[in-house]
């Protein structure tokens, strides 16, 4: 096998808890405790790389899902970038994609 292109998809937890903005004395007790969200926000991150270099990465904006058209455009962009960075690999017998859902 001459080449290996890997696509990893990561779900990155995006959580920014709000902190209380006042000071408590040693005698005071905390009146409330923040709860974690039932459905925490996540960012989808995809990385394409070969055995020796990164080819392309894409972070999907919050509140956006990936549809087939976007995914195919990204694959075309990866092919063009790979053609520029390593033409010998891009023009060899084909591209083998390994999808890792992380």
PDB file of N, CA and C in Angstrom:
ATOM      1  N   UNK A   1       0.838  -1.167   0.000  1.00  0.00           N
ATOM      2  CA  UNK A   1       0.000   0.000   0.000  1.00  0.00           C
ATOM      3  C   UNK A   1       0.893   1.244   0.000  1.00  0.00           C
ATOM      4  N   UNK A   2       0.700   2.087  -0.984  1.00  0.00           N
ATOM      5  CA  UNK A   2       1.541   3.278  -1.105  1.00  0.00           C
ATOM      6  C   UNK A   2       1.012   4.456  -0.309  1.00  0.00           C
ATOM      7  N   UNK A   3      -0.276   4.486  -0.048  1.00  0.00           N
ATOM      8  CA  UNK A   3      -0.828   5.675   0.574  1.00  0.00           C
ATOM      9  C   UNK A   3      -1.961   5.325   1.512  1.00  0.00           C
ATOM     10  N   UNK A   4      -2.208   6.235   2.400  1.00  0.00           N
ATOM     11  CA  UNK A   4      -3.334   6.099   3.305  1.00  0.00           C
ATOM     12  C   UNK A   4      -3.828   7.497   3.633  1.00  0.00           C
ATOM     13  N   UNK A   5      -5.067   7.772   3.317  1.00  0.00           N
ATOM     14  CA  UNK A   5      -5.691   9.036   3.673  1.00  0.00           C
ATOM     15  C   UNK A   5      -6.706   8.751   4.761  1.00  0.00           C
ATOM     16  N   UNK A   6      -6.633   9.478   5.832  1.00  0.00           N
ATOM     17  CA  UNK A   6      -7.491   9.235   6.979  1.00  0.00           C
ATOM     18  C   UNK A   6      -8.404  10.430   7.179  1.00  0.00           C
ATOM     19  N   UNK A   7      -9.658  10.156   7.428  1.00  0.00           N
ATOM     20  CA  UNK A   7     -10.621  11.192   7.769  1.00  0.00           C
ATOM     21  C   UNK A   7     -11.104  10.897   9.174  1.00  0.00           C
ATOM     22  N   UNK A   8     -10.910  11.834  10.073  1.00  0.00           N
ATOM     23  CA  UNK A   8     -11.393  11.667  11.437  1.00  0.00           C
ATOM     24  C   UNK A   8     -12.467  12.703  11.707  1.00  0.00           C
ATOM     25  N   UNK A   9     -13.514  12.279  12.349  1.00  0.00           N
ATOM     26  CA  UNK A   9     -14.565  13.181  12.768  1.00  0.00           C
ATOM     27  C   UNK A   9     -14.583  13.195  14.286  1.00  0.00           C
ATOM     28  N   UNK A  10     -14.454  14.367  14.854  1.00  0.00           N
ATOM     29  CA  UNK A  10     -14.457  14.519  16.301  1.00  0.00           C
ATOM     30  C   UNK A  10     -15.655  15.364  16.705  1.00  0.00           C
ATOM     31  N   UNK A  11     -16.299  14.987  17.780  1.00  0.00           N
ATOM     32  CA  UNK A  11     -17.314  15.836  18.387  1.00  0.00           C
ATOM     33  C   UNK A  11     -16.665  16.491  19.595  1.00  0.00           C
ATOM     34  N   UNK A  12     -16.466  17.777  19.513  1.00  0.00           N
ATOM     35  CA  UNK A  12     -15.797  18.516  20.576  1.00  0.00           C
ATOM     36  C   UNK A  12     -16.865  19.190  21.424  1.00  0.00           C
ATOM     37  N   UNK A  13     -16.844  18.927  22.712  1.00  0.00           N
ATOM     38  CA  UNK A  13     -17.818  19.517  23.613  1.00  0.00           C
ATOM     39  C   UNK A  13     -17.524  21.000  23.773  1.00  0.00           C
ATOM     40  N   UNK A  14     -18.532  21.813  23.537  1.00  0.00           N
ATOM     41  CA  UNK A  14     -18.396  23.261  23.630  1.00  0.00           C
ATOM     42  C   UNK A  14     -19.240  23.714  24.810  1.00  0.00           C
ATOM     43  N   UNK A  15     -18.604  24.009  25.926  1.00  0.00           N
ATOM     44  CA  UNK A  15     -19.338  24.375  27.128  1.00  0.00           C
ATOM     45  C   UNK A  15     -18.654  25.566  27.776  1.00  0.00           C
ATOM     46  N   UNK A  16     -19.399  26.630  27.959  1.00  0.00           N
ATOM     47  CA  UNK A  16     -18.869  27.804  28.647  1.00  0.00           C
ATOM     48  C   UNK A  16     -19.795  28.120  29.820  1.00  0.00           C
ATOM     49  N   UNK A  17     -19.533  27.534  30.974  1.00  0.00           N
ATOM     50  CA  UNK A  17     -20.420  27.770  32.118  1.00  0.00           C
ATOM     51  C   UNK A  17     -20.331  29.211  32.598  1.00  0.00           C
ATOM     52  N   UNK A  18     -21.456  29.731  33.041  1.00  0.00           N
ATOM     53  CA  UNK A  18     -21.487  31.089  33.576  1.00  0.00           C
ATOM     54  C   UNK A  18     -21.111  31.035  35.049  1.00  0.00           C
ATOM     55  N   UNK A  19     -20.233  31.905  35.425  1.00  0.00           N
ATOM     56  CA  UNK A  19     -19.760  31.958  36.805  1.00  0.00           C
ATOM     57  C   UNK A  19     -20.453  33.105  37.541  1.00  0.00           C
ATOM     58  N   UNK A  20     -20.568  32.923  38.819  1.00  0.00           N
ATOM     59  CA  UNK A  20     -21.129  33.973  39.651  1.00  0.00           C
ATOM     60  C   UNK A  20     -20.122  35.119  39.750  1.00  0.00           C
ATOM     61  N   UNK A  21     -20.621  36.339  39.759  1.00  0.00           N
ATOM     62  CA  UNK A  21     -19.710  37.479  39.756  1.00  0.00           C
ATOM     63  C   UNK A  21     -19.646  38.196  41.106  1.00  0.00           C
ATOM     64  N   UNK A  22     -19.941  37.499  42.179  1.00  0.00           N
ATOM     65  CA  UNK A  22     -19.813  38.127  43.496  1.00  0.00           C
ATOM     66  C   UNK A  22     -19.009  37.226  44.431  1.00  0.00           C
ATOM     67  N   UNK A  23     -18.419  37.861  45.436  1.00  0.00           N
ATOM     68  CA  UNK A  23     -17.577  37.149  46.391  1.00  0.00           C
ATOM     69  C   UNK A  23     -18.406  36.707  47.588  1.00  0.00           C
ATOM     70  N   UNK A  24     -18.020  35.581  48.149  1.00  0.00           N
ATOM     71  CA  UNK A  24     -18.673  35.085  49.356  1.00  0.00           C
ATOM     72  C   UNK A  24     -17.678  35.121  50.507  1.00  0.00           C
ATOM     73  N   UNK A  25     -18.200  35.386  51.682  1.00  0.00           N
ATOM     74  CA  UNK A  25     -17.328  35.291  52.855  1.00  0.00           C
ATOM     75  C   UNK A  25     -17.248  33.828  53.281  1.00  0.00           C
ATOM     76  N   UNK A  26     -16.390  33.530  54.215  1.00  0.00           N
ATOM     77  CA  UNK A  26     -16.218  32.146  54.659  1.00  0.00           C
ATOM     78  C   UNK A  26     -17.474  31.586  55.319  1.00  0.00           C
ATOM     79  N   UNK A  27     -18.305  32.437  55.918  1.00  0.00           N
ATOM     80  CA  UNK A  27     -19.512  31.977  56.596  1.00  0.00           C
ATOM     81  C   UNK A  27     -20.679  31.750  55.630  1.00  0.00           C
ATOM     82  N   UNK A  28     -20.639  32.382  54.493  1.00  0.00           N
ATOM     83  CA  UNK A  28     -21.741  32.253  53.534  1.00  0.00           C
ATOM     84  C   UNK A  28     -21.707  30.890  52.852  1.00  0.00           C
ATOM     85  N   UNK A  29     -22.871  30.452  52.449  1.00  0.00           N
ATOM     86  CA  UNK A  29     -22.970  29.201  51.693  1.00  0.00           C
ATOM     87  C   UNK A  29     -23.429  29.516  50.277  1.00  0.00           C
ATOM     88  N   UNK A  30     -23.136  28.634  49.399  1.00  0.00           N
ATOM     89  CA  UNK A  30     -23.540  28.825  48.008  1.00  0.00           C
ATOM     90  C   UNK A  30     -25.019  28.499  47.897  1.00  0.00           C
ATOM     91  N   UNK A  31     -25.782  29.430  47.344  1.00  0.00           N
ATOM     92  CA  UNK A  31     -27.229  29.245  47.286  1.00  0.00           C
ATOM     93  C   UNK A  31     -27.684  28.428  46.078  1.00  0.00           C
ATOM     94  N   UNK A  32     -26.878  28.340  45.081  1.00  0.00           N
ATOM     95  CA  UNK A  32     -27.291  27.594  43.891  1.00  0.00           C
ATOM     96  C   UNK A  32     -26.097  26.853  43.296  1.00  0.00           C
ATOM     97  N   UNK A  33     -26.409  25.853  42.540  1.00  0.00           N
ATOM     98  CA  UNK A  33     -25.373  25.069  41.866  1.00  0.00           C
ATOM     99  C   UNK A  33     -25.776  24.941  40.400  1.00  0.00           C
ATOM    100  N   UNK A  34     -24.900  25.284  39.517  1.00  0.00           N
ATOM    101  CA  UNK A  34     -25.255  25.210  38.098  1.00  0.00           C
ATOM    102  C   UNK A  34     -25.309  23.756  37.650  1.00  0.00           C
ATOM    103  N   UNK A  35     -26.288  23.457  36.841  1.00  0.00           N
ATOM    104  CA  UNK A  35     -26.454  22.104  36.318  1.00  0.00           C
ATOM    105  C   UNK A  35     -25.865  22.037  34.921  1.00  0.00           C
ATOM    106  N   UNK A  36     -25.448  20.850  34.561  1.00  0.00           N
ATOM    107  CA  UNK A  36     -24.983  20.681  33.188  1.00  0.00           C
ATOM    108  C   UNK A  36     -26.201  20.608  32.274  1.00  0.00           C
ATOM    109  N   UNK A  37     -26.018  21.009  31.044  1.00  0.00           N
ATOM    110  CA  UNK A  37     -27.118  21.019  30.086  1.00  0.00           C
ATOM    111  C   UNK A  37     -27.521  19.600  29.716  1.00  0.00           C
ATOM    112  N   UNK A  38     -28.798  19.429  29.416  1.00  0.00           N
ATOM    113  CA  UNK A  38     -29.292  18.124  29.007  1.00  0.00           C
ATOM    114  C   UNK A  38     -28.704  17.732  27.651  1.00  0.00           C
ATOM    115  N   UNK A  39     -28.617  18.694  26.757  1.00  0.00           N
ATOM    116  CA  UNK A  39     -28.028  18.472  25.435  1.00  0.00           C
ATOM    117  C   UNK A  39     -26.901  19.483  25.239  1.00  0.00           C
ATOM    118  N   UNK A  40     -25.689  19.157  25.656  1.00  0.00           N
ATOM    119  CA  UNK A  40     -24.594  20.129  25.543  1.00  0.00           C
ATOM    120  C   UNK A  40     -24.264  20.433  24.088  1.00  0.00           C
ATOM    121  N   UNK A  41     -23.751  21.634  23.868  1.00  0.00           N
ATOM    122  CA  UNK A  41     -23.393  22.054  22.515  1.00  0.00           C
ATOM    123  C   UNK A  41     -22.098  21.385  22.096  1.00  0.00           C
ATOM    124  N   UNK A  42     -22.036  21.038  20.819  1.00  0.00           N
ATOM    125  CA  UNK A  42     -20.856  20.360  20.297  1.00  0.00           C
ATOM    126  C   UNK A  42     -20.436  21.009  18.984  1.00  0.00           C
ATOM    127  N   UNK A  43     -19.157  20.882  18.675  1.00  0.00           N
ATOM    128  CA  UNK A  43     -18.615  21.341  17.401  1.00  0.00           C
ATOM    129  C   UNK A  43     -18.072  20.116  16.690  1.00  0.00           C
ATOM    130  N   UNK A  44     -18.402  19.974  15.414  1.00  0.00           N
ATOM    131  CA  UNK A  44     -17.901  18.845  14.639  1.00  0.00           C
ATOM    132  C   UNK A  44     -16.620  19.279  13.949  1.00  0.00           C
ATOM    133  N   UNK A  45     -15.588  18.496  14.130  1.00  0.00           N
ATOM    134  CA  UNK A  45     -14.277  18.798  13.560  1.00  0.00           C
ATOM    135  C   UNK A  45     -13.850  17.612  12.711  1.00  0.00           C
ATOM    136  N   UNK A  46     -13.494  17.875  11.451  1.00  0.00           N
ATOM    137  CA  UNK A  46     -13.023  16.820  10.554  1.00  0.00           C
ATOM    138  C   UNK A  46     -11.613  17.143  10.106  1.00  0.00           C
ATOM    139  N   UNK A  47     -10.761  16.132  10.101  1.00  0.00           N
ATOM    140  CA  UNK A  47      -9.363  16.303   9.719  1.00  0.00           C
ATOM    141  C   UNK A  47      -9.016  15.249   8.685  1.00  0.00           C
ATOM    142  N   UNK A  48      -8.417  15.680   7.580  1.00  0.00           N
ATOM    143  CA  UNK A  48      -7.929  14.767   6.550  1.00  0.00           C
ATOM    144  C   UNK A  48      -6.412  14.813   6.576  1.00  0.00           C
ATOM    145  N   UNK A  49      -5.777  13.664   6.612  1.00  0.00           N
ATOM    146  CA  UNK A  49      -4.323  13.650   6.558  1.00  0.00           C
ATOM    147  C   UNK A  49      -3.828  12.393   5.876  1.00  0.00           C
ATOM    148  N   UNK A  50      -2.589  12.462   5.420  1.00  0.00           N
ATOM    149  CA  UNK A  50      -1.919  11.299   4.852  1.00  0.00           C
ATOM    150  C   UNK A  50      -1.026  10.725   5.940  1.00  0.00           C
ATOM    151  N   UNK A  51      -0.197   9.784   5.571  1.00  0.00           N
ATOM    152  CA  UNK A  51       0.690   9.190   6.560  1.00  0.00           C
ATOM    153  C   UNK A  51       1.732  10.147   7.091  1.00  0.00           C
ATOM    154  N   UNK A  52       1.993  11.251   6.376  1.00  0.00           N
ATOM    155  CA  UNK A  52       3.071  12.137   6.814  1.00  0.00           C
ATOM    156  C   UNK A  52       2.713  13.620   6.851  1.00  0.00           C
ATOM    157  N   UNK A  53       1.485  14.007   6.474  1.00  0.00           N
ATOM    158  CA  UNK A  53       1.139  15.429   6.517  1.00  0.00           C
ATOM    159  C   UNK A  53      -0.365  15.629   6.621  1.00  0.00           C
ATOM    160  N   UNK A  54      -0.735  16.791   7.149  1.00  0.00           N
ATOM    161  CA  UNK A  54      -2.138  17.179   7.195  1.00  0.00           C
ATOM    162  C   UNK A  54      -2.513  17.741   5.835  1.00  0.00           C
ATOM    163  N   UNK A  55      -3.670  17.351   5.327  1.00  0.00           N
ATOM    164  CA  UNK A  55      -4.109  17.833   4.024  1.00  0.00           C
ATOM    165  C   UNK A  55      -5.140  18.945   4.184  1.00  0.00           C
ATOM    166  N   UNK A  56      -6.114  18.738   5.047  1.00  0.00           N
ATOM    167  CA  UNK A  56      -7.204  19.707   5.175  1.00  0.00           C
ATOM    168  C   UNK A  56      -7.911  19.471   6.504  1.00  0.00           C
ATOM    169  N   UNK A  57      -8.444  20.533   7.094  1.00  0.00           N
ATOM    170  CA  UNK A  57      -9.299  20.357   8.262  1.00  0.00           C
ATOM    171  C   UNK A  57     -10.469  21.316   8.161  1.00  0.00           C
ATOM    172  N   UNK A  58     -11.554  20.968   8.792  1.00  0.00           N
ATOM    173  CA  UNK A  58     -12.761  21.789   8.731  1.00  0.00           C
ATOM    174  C   UNK A  58     -13.479  21.708  10.063  1.00  0.00           C
ATOM    175  N   UNK A  59     -13.785  22.865  10.630  1.00  0.00           N
ATOM    176  CA  UNK A  59     -14.592  22.913  11.844  1.00  0.00           C
ATOM    177  C   UNK A  59     -15.970  23.417  11.456  1.00  0.00           C
ATOM    178  N   UNK A  60     -16.964  22.628  11.730  1.00  0.00           N
ATOM    179  CA  UNK A  60     -18.332  22.992  11.396  1.00  0.00           C
ATOM    180  C   UNK A  60     -18.849  23.987  12.424  1.00  0.00           C
ATOM    181  N   UNK A  61     -19.431  25.091  11.969  1.00  0.00           N
ATOM    182  CA  UNK A  61     -19.963  26.067  12.926  1.00  0.00           C
ATOM    183  C   UNK A  61     -21.052  25.448  13.805  1.00  0.00           C
ATOM    184  N   UNK A  62     -21.197  26.027  14.971  1.00  0.00           N
ATOM    185  CA  UNK A  62     -22.220  25.565  15.900  1.00  0.00           C
ATOM    186  C   UNK A  62     -23.589  25.697  15.240  1.00  0.00           C
ATOM    187  N   UNK A  63     -24.513  24.857  15.578  1.00  0.00           N
ATOM    188  CA  UNK A  63     -25.888  24.864  15.062  1.00  0.00           C
ATOM    189  C   UNK A  63     -25.956  24.580  13.566  1.00  0.00           C
ATOM    190  N   UNK A  64     -24.968  23.925  13.005  1.00  0.00           N
ATOM    191  CA  UNK A  64     -25.001  23.562  11.588  1.00  0.00           C
ATOM    192  C   UNK A  64     -24.681  22.078  11.468  1.00  0.00           C
ATOM    193  N   UNK A  65     -25.424  21.399  10.622  1.00  0.00           N
ATOM    194  CA  UNK A  65     -25.166  19.984  10.391  1.00  0.00           C
ATOM    195  C   UNK A  65     -24.470  19.810   9.049  1.00  0.00           C
ATOM    196  N   UNK A  66     -23.828  18.686   8.878  1.00  0.00           N
ATOM    197  CA  UNK A  66     -23.113  18.403   7.640  1.00  0.00           C
ATOM    198  C   UNK A  66     -24.045  17.617   6.730  1.00  0.00           C
ATOM    199  N   UNK A  67     -24.239  18.121   5.520  1.00  0.00           N
ATOM    200  CA  UNK A  67     -25.068  17.407   4.555  1.00  0.00           C
ATOM    201  C   UNK A  67     -24.166  16.850   3.462  1.00  0.00           C
ATOM    202  N   UNK A  68     -24.721  15.997   2.630  1.00  0.00           N
ATOM    203  CA  UNK A  68     -23.928  15.284   1.627  1.00  0.00           C
ATOM    204  C   UNK A  68     -23.231  16.240   0.662  1.00  0.00           C
ATOM    205  N   UNK A  69     -23.887  17.327   0.264  1.00  0.00           N
ATOM    206  CA  UNK A  69     -23.272  18.279  -0.675  1.00  0.00           C
ATOM    207  C   UNK A  69     -22.021  18.922  -0.072  1.00  0.00           C
ATOM    208  N   UNK A  70     -22.105  19.320   1.185  1.00  0.00           N
ATOM    209  CA  UNK A  70     -20.940  19.921   1.849  1.00  0.00           C
ATOM    210  C   UNK A  70     -19.809  18.912   1.970  1.00  0.00           C
ATOM    211  N   UNK A  71     -20.168  17.680   2.297  1.00  0.00           N
ATOM    212  CA  UNK A  71     -19.154  16.645   2.463  1.00  0.00           C
ATOM    213  C   UNK A  71     -18.456  16.367   1.141  1.00  0.00           C
ATOM    214  N   UNK A  72     -19.232  16.299   0.024  1.00  0.00           N
ATOM    215  CA  UNK A  72     -18.580  16.072  -1.276  1.00  0.00           C
ATOM    216  C   UNK A  72     -17.710  17.245  -1.694  1.00  0.00           C
ATOM    217  N   UNK A  73     -18.126  18.471  -1.383  1.00  0.00           N
ATOM    218  CA  UNK A  73     -17.286  19.630  -1.691  1.00  0.00           C
ATOM    219  C   UNK A  73     -15.977  19.564  -0.907  1.00  0.00           C
ATOM    220  N   UNK A  74     -16.052  19.136   0.336  1.00  0.00           N
ATOM    221  CA  UNK A  74     -14.836  19.019   1.138  1.00  0.00           C
ATOM    222  C   UNK A  74     -13.919  17.934   0.587  1.00  0.00           C
ATOM    223  N   UNK A  75     -14.491  16.828   0.126  1.00  0.00           N
ATOM    224  CA  UNK A  75     -13.671  15.772  -0.471  1.00  0.00           C
ATOM    225  C   UNK A  75     -12.989  16.262  -1.749  1.00  0.00           C
ATOM    226  N   UNK A  76     -13.706  17.060  -2.556  1.00  0.00           N
ATOM    227  CA  UNK A  76     -13.089  17.633  -3.756  1.00  0.00           C
ATOM    228  C   UNK A  76     -11.960  18.588  -3.374  1.00  0.00           C
ATOM    229  N   UNK A  77     -12.177  19.381  -2.333  1.00  0.00           N
ATOM    230  CA  UNK A  77     -11.134  20.302  -1.870  1.00  0.00           C
ATOM    231  C   UNK A  77      -9.915  19.529  -1.377  1.00  0.00           C
ATOM    232  N   UNK A  78     -10.147  18.417  -0.682  1.00  0.00           N
ATOM    233  CA  UNK A  78      -9.041  17.580  -0.214  1.00  0.00           C
ATOM    234  C   UNK A  78      -8.264  17.035  -1.403  1.00  0.00           C
ATOM    235  N   UNK A  79      -8.973  16.595  -2.448  1.00  0.00           N
ATOM    236  CA  UNK A  79      -8.305  16.069  -3.643  1.00  0.00           C
ATOM    237  C   UNK A  79      -7.453  17.153  -4.312  1.00  0.00           C
ATOM    238  N   UNK A  80      -7.983  18.379  -4.425  1.00  0.00           N
ATOM    239  CA  UNK A  80      -7.224  19.477  -5.038  1.00  0.00           C
ATOM    240  C   UNK A  80      -6.000  19.836  -4.189  1.00  0.00           C
ATOM    241  N   UNK A  81      -6.173  19.883  -2.878  1.00  0.00           N
ATOM    242  CA  UNK A  81      -5.056  20.202  -1.990  1.00  0.00           C
ATOM    243  C   UNK A  81      -3.995  19.120  -2.055  1.00  0.00           C
ATOM    244  N   UNK A  82      -4.435  17.870  -2.092  1.00  0.00           N
ATOM    245  CA  UNK A  82      -3.496  16.761  -2.184  1.00  0.00           C
ATOM    246  C   UNK A  82      -2.754  16.800  -3.518  1.00  0.00           C
ATOM    247  N   UNK A  83      -3.440  17.218  -4.577  1.00  0.00           N
ATOM    248  CA  UNK A  83      -2.808  17.354  -5.895  1.00  0.00           C
ATOM    249  C   UNK A  83      -1.675  18.384  -5.842  1.00  0.00           C
ATOM    250  N   UNK A  84      -1.886  19.472  -5.083  1.00  0.00           N
ATOM    251  CA  UNK A  84      -0.859  20.508  -4.969  1.00  0.00           C
ATOM    252  C   UNK A  84       0.289  20.081  -4.055  1.00  0.00           C
ATOM    253  N   UNK A  85      -0.055  19.478  -2.899  1.00  0.00           N
ATOM    254  CA  UNK A  85       0.970  19.150  -1.904  1.00  0.00           C
ATOM    255  C   UNK A  85       1.792  17.920  -2.277  1.00  0.00           C
ATOM    256  N   UNK A  86       1.128  16.912  -2.831  1.00  0.00           N
ATOM    257  CA  UNK A  86       1.819  15.657  -3.129  1.00  0.00           C
ATOM    258  C   UNK A  86       1.223  15.031  -4.386  1.00  0.00           C
ATOM    259  N   UNK A  87       1.598  15.540  -5.581  1.00  0.00           N
ATOM    260  CA  UNK A  87       0.996  15.045  -6.817  1.00  0.00           C
ATOM    261  C   UNK A  87       1.269  13.571  -7.078  1.00  0.00           C
ATOM    262  N   UNK A  88       2.409  13.074  -6.638  1.00  0.00           N
ATOM    263  CA  UNK A  88       2.710  11.657  -6.860  1.00  0.00           C
ATOM    264  C   UNK A  88       1.698  10.778  -6.136  1.00  0.00           C
ATOM    265  N   UNK A  89       1.316  11.180  -4.939  1.00  0.00           N
ATOM    266  CA  UNK A  89       0.337  10.402  -4.190  1.00  0.00           C
ATOM    267  C   UNK A  89      -1.056  10.539  -4.798  1.00  0.00           C
ATOM    268  N   UNK A  90      -1.409  11.752  -5.212  1.00  0.00           N
ATOM    269  CA  UNK A  90      -2.741  11.981  -5.766  1.00  0.00           C
ATOM    270  C   UNK A  90      -2.921  11.286  -7.108  1.00  0.00           C
ATOM    271  N   UNK A  91      -1.862  11.144  -7.887  1.00  0.00           N
ATOM    272  CA  UNK A  91      -1.966  10.538  -9.213  1.00  0.00           C
ATOM    273  C   UNK A  91      -1.640   9.052  -9.223  1.00  0.00           C
ATOM    274  N   UNK A  92      -1.439   8.463  -8.066  1.00  0.00           N
ATOM    275  CA  UNK A  92      -1.117   7.035  -8.036  1.00  0.00           C
ATOM    276  C   UNK A  92      -2.371   6.207  -8.296  1.00  0.00           C
ATOM    277  N   UNK A  93      -2.395   4.986  -7.871  1.00  0.00           N
ATOM    278  CA  UNK A  93      -3.442   4.043  -8.239  1.00  0.00           C
ATOM    279  C   UNK A  93      -4.825   4.391  -7.695  1.00  0.00           C
ATOM    280  N   UNK A  94      -4.964   5.368  -6.927  1.00  0.00           N
ATOM    281  CA  UNK A  94      -6.257   5.741  -6.356  1.00  0.00           C
ATOM    282  C   UNK A  94      -6.080   6.186  -4.922  1.00  0.00           C
ATOM    283  N   UNK A  95      -7.145   6.669  -4.370  1.00  0.00           N
ATOM    284  CA  UNK A  95      -7.109   7.177  -3.008  1.00  0.00           C
ATOM    285  C   UNK A  95      -7.917   6.236  -2.133  1.00  0.00           C
ATOM    286  N   UNK A  96      -7.319   5.790  -1.061  1.00  0.00           N
ATOM    287  CA  UNK A  96      -7.985   4.936  -0.090  1.00  0.00           C
ATOM    288  C   UNK A  96      -8.371   5.798   1.099  1.00  0.00           C
ATOM    289  N   UNK A  97      -9.657   5.843   1.406  1.00  0.00           N
ATOM    290  CA  UNK A  97     -10.139   6.656   2.517  1.00  0.00           C
ATOM    291  C   UNK A  97     -10.523   5.755   3.679  1.00  0.00           C
ATOM    292  N   UNK A  98     -10.035   6.080   4.830  1.00  0.00           N
ATOM    293  CA  UNK A  98     -10.382   5.373   6.055  1.00  0.00           C
ATOM    294  C   UNK A  98     -11.153   6.342   6.933  1.00  0.00           C
ATOM    295  N   UNK A  99     -12.415   6.058   7.200  1.00  0.00           N
ATOM    296  CA  UNK A  99     -13.257   6.943   8.001  1.00  0.00           C
ATOM    297  C   UNK A  99     -13.223   6.492   9.452  1.00  0.00           C
ATOM    298  N   UNK A 100     -12.813   7.395  10.319  1.00  0.00           N
ATOM    299  CA  UNK A 100     -12.754   7.113  11.744  1.00  0.00           C
ATOM    300  C   UNK A 100     -13.712   8.055  12.445  1.00  0.00           C
ATOM    301  N   UNK A 101     -14.671   7.518  13.151  1.00  0.00           N
ATOM    302  CA  UNK A 101     -15.674   8.352  13.817  1.00  0.00           C
ATOM    303  C   UNK A 101     -15.210   8.866  15.170  1.00  0.00           C
ATOM    304  N   UNK A 102     -13.961   8.587  15.546  1.00  0.00           N
ATOM    305  CA  UNK A 102     -13.376   9.118  16.775  1.00  0.00           C
ATOM    306  C   UNK A 102     -14.233   8.877  17.939  1.00  0.00           C
TER     307      UNK A 102
END
